[in-house]
XYZ file of C-alpha atoms in Angstrom:
213
model
C -34.307 -17.809 7.020
C -35.387 -17.758 10.876
C -31.338 -17.272 12.157
C -31.488 -14.534 9.079
C -34.499 -12.620 10.469
C -32.910 -12.667 14.131
C -29.565 -11.849 13.115
C -31.118 -8.847 11.158
C -32.726 -7.510 14.020
C -29.390 -7.714 16.088
C -28.017 -5.602 13.394
C -30.728 -2.926 13.241
C -31.544 -2.678 16.486
C -27.810 -2.960 18.291
C -29.101 -5.589 20.713
C -27.427 -9.050 21.118
C -24.439 -10.411 21.218
C -21.070 -9.820 22.994
C -21.580 -7.015 25.350
C -18.953 -7.070 27.853
C -17.616 -4.106 26.020
C -20.697 -2.077 25.903
C -20.554 1.091 24.126
C -17.080 1.677 25.611
C -14.803 3.595 22.571
C -11.101 2.289 22.046
C -8.038 3.624 20.178
C -5.767 0.508 20.234
C -5.871 -2.957 21.116
C -4.391 -4.123 24.038
C -1.923 -6.628 24.802
C -4.769 -8.950 26.443
C -6.806 -8.893 23.311
C -3.693 -9.393 20.886
C -2.783 -12.413 23.635
C -6.234 -13.739 23.327
C -6.694 -13.306 19.149
C -3.071 -14.862 18.697
C -3.109 -17.701 21.042
C -7.057 -18.803 19.728
C -5.672 -18.843 15.950
C -3.161 -20.887 16.799
C -5.181 -23.149 18.996
C -7.204 -23.441 16.064
C -4.608 -25.163 14.243
C -4.145 -27.535 17.160
C -7.585 -28.510 17.224
C -7.920 -29.420 13.745
C -9.674 -26.563 12.531
C -7.312 -24.526 10.748
C -8.292 -21.170 10.253
C -8.182 -20.803 6.559
C -10.509 -17.906 4.935
C -9.736 -13.902 5.595
C -12.934 -12.018 5.261
C -12.944 -7.892 5.546
C -16.072 -6.378 5.605
C -16.755 -2.879 5.500
C -19.886 -1.675 7.334
C -19.515 1.725 6.757
C -19.162 0.824 2.690
C -22.314 -1.372 3.463
C -24.069 1.895 5.576
C -24.742 -0.162 8.192
C -25.368 1.870 11.610
C -24.571 -0.136 13.919
C -21.133 -2.377 13.204
C -20.469 -4.151 16.562
C -24.640 -5.949 16.066
C -23.724 -6.584 12.505
C -20.338 -8.384 13.643
C -22.038 -10.057 15.791
C -24.978 -11.213 13.346
C -22.255 -12.016 10.488
C -20.844 -14.049 12.965
C -23.778 -15.796 14.299
C -24.808 -16.166 10.258
C -22.089 -17.957 9.530
C -21.106 -20.157 12.131
C -24.926 -21.417 12.103
C -24.909 -22.250 8.527
C -21.579 -24.225 9.578
C -22.935 -25.911 12.405
C -25.761 -27.051 10.611
C -23.254 -29.101 8.127
C -21.186 -30.550 11.080
C -18.901 -27.856 11.299
C -17.051 -26.722 14.885
C -17.722 -23.121 14.684
C -13.528 -21.266 14.741
C -13.307 -18.206 14.166
C -11.180 -14.600 15.422
C -11.615 -11.313 14.649
C -10.695 -7.490 15.151
C -12.643 -4.502 14.242
C -11.152 -1.009 12.928
C -12.732 2.281 11.892
C -9.899 3.734 9.431
C -11.412 4.161 6.246
C -14.860 3.319 7.801
C -15.962 1.081 10.687
C -14.712 -2.599 9.305
C -13.875 -5.950 10.281
C -11.202 -8.683 9.844
C -11.882 -11.777 10.055
C -9.776 -15.444 9.888
C -12.865 -18.487 10.032
C -12.558 -21.809 9.597
C -13.966 -23.246 6.374
C -13.350 -26.565 5.229
C -11.866 -26.514 1.530
C -15.170 -28.901 0.726
C -17.808 -26.378 1.705
C -15.608 -23.216 0.431
C -17.639 -22.341 -2.683
C -20.860 -22.737 -1.054
C -19.854 -20.527 1.716
C -18.517 -17.922 -0.476
C -21.827 -17.328 -2.322
C -23.738 -17.716 0.685
C -22.288 -14.297 2.626
C -23.809 -11.965 0.317
C -27.230 -13.241 1.021
C -25.698 -12.570 5.120
C -24.788 -9.209 4.275
C -28.015 -8.536 2.657
C -30.253 -10.228 5.417
C -28.187 -7.968 8.279
C -29.091 -4.904 5.775
C -25.825 -4.072 4.456
C -25.842 -2.469 0.840
C -24.547 -4.074 -2.230
C -21.496 -1.987 -3.244
C -18.018 -2.670 -4.293
C -15.937 -2.922 -2.039
C -18.224 -4.255 0.892
C -16.562 -7.695 1.241
C -13.560 -9.291 0.657
C -12.594 -12.894 1.036
C -9.619 -14.570 0.298
C -7.672 -18.053 1.512
C -4.862 -17.566 3.832
C -1.841 -18.886 1.755
C -2.459 -20.883 -1.168
C -5.664 -21.963 -1.432
C -8.013 -23.426 1.588
C -6.449 -26.666 1.610
C -3.167 -25.057 2.321
C -2.830 -26.131 6.150
C -3.002 -29.714 4.941
C -1.076 -29.677 1.575
C 1.555 -26.741 2.797
C 1.862 -26.953 6.496
C 5.113 -24.902 6.765
C 3.958 -22.389 4.352
C 0.116 -22.011 5.657
C 1.433 -21.826 9.142
C 4.059 -18.591 7.677
C 1.123 -17.163 6.373
C -1.198 -17.313 9.191
C 1.732 -15.782 11.263
C 1.395 -12.829 8.891
C -1.788 -12.306 8.743
C -2.439 -12.476 12.614
C 0.248 -9.641 12.985
C -1.628 -8.033 10.189
C -4.521 -8.498 12.293
C -3.153 -6.701 15.249
C -1.626 -3.915 13.535
C -3.842 -1.684 15.972
C -1.997 -2.713 18.880
C -0.927 -0.130 21.667
C 2.379 0.443 22.438
C 3.155 -2.580 25.570
C 1.273 -4.561 22.904
C 3.979 -4.128 20.093
C 5.456 -7.392 19.880
C 2.419 -8.728 18.654
C 2.666 -7.321 15.519
C 5.182 -5.925 13.342
C 6.330 -2.427 11.168
C 2.539 -2.447 9.962
C 1.140 -1.070 13.635
C -0.258 1.911 13.261
C -3.520 3.783 14.034
C -6.436 2.158 13.396
C -9.476 4.466 14.309
C -12.074 4.648 17.270
C -13.916 1.843 17.644
C -17.441 1.662 19.696
C -17.942 -1.805 21.658
C -15.828 -4.760 21.796
C -12.986 -4.538 19.222
C -11.630 -7.799 18.973
C -13.105 -11.532 20.117
C -12.804 -15.456 19.239
C -15.142 -18.100 18.971
C -16.334 -19.730 22.008
C -14.351 -23.152 21.468
C -11.406 -20.893 20.872
C -11.787 -18.751 24.088
C -9.463 -18.581 26.819
C -11.455 -21.017 29.103
C -11.587 -23.342 26.283
C -7.685 -23.605 25.704
C -6.956 -23.895 29.279
C -9.556 -26.995 29.496
C -7.730 -28.461 26.257
C -4.195 -28.359 27.610
C -6.196 -30.217 30.912
C -6.867 -32.860 28.950
C -10.635 -31.816 29.511
C -11.851 -31.223 25.959
């Protein structure tokens, strides 16, 4: 309850979360951003925390005034809930603003917690001040189901690659090779456009490569 209250204050005030991009406006994803999301998503699989849930939240439809802060708040609430159950935080996300400011999130949620996580999602949105309307949130498994990374690894990898490429459809010309024919205009975004969880960051990946994690 306390973490929900804090997250809502973040969403309403615009304070907190990752602020390294501040109020900067952007229209496309850069090559470094695309590389970070791509490498983090595959690193999650290597770490035994495959990104198996694809969430899209339309902050515009939910009447949220600060999508940047709301994104940070949702990731905190979801991450805290998973951490309380002994699950490491593993996620990547990309914001867009065509058809309203929205965020795509790929996150690791153990198959055993899939239903409980689904039930919690709307509560987190409510805590952040989002209005309940059709189309505010959509969530689905990557590949056949939430356990596909274990039961159908080749099929999961194929689908993960497709989903990552979809997330990066707003890549600029220099980063076009990270996506495919769906590349196109993804709108003006204020603040950070893409990110990954701390455990999947470039620094964490480098430590892992050195055998230090």
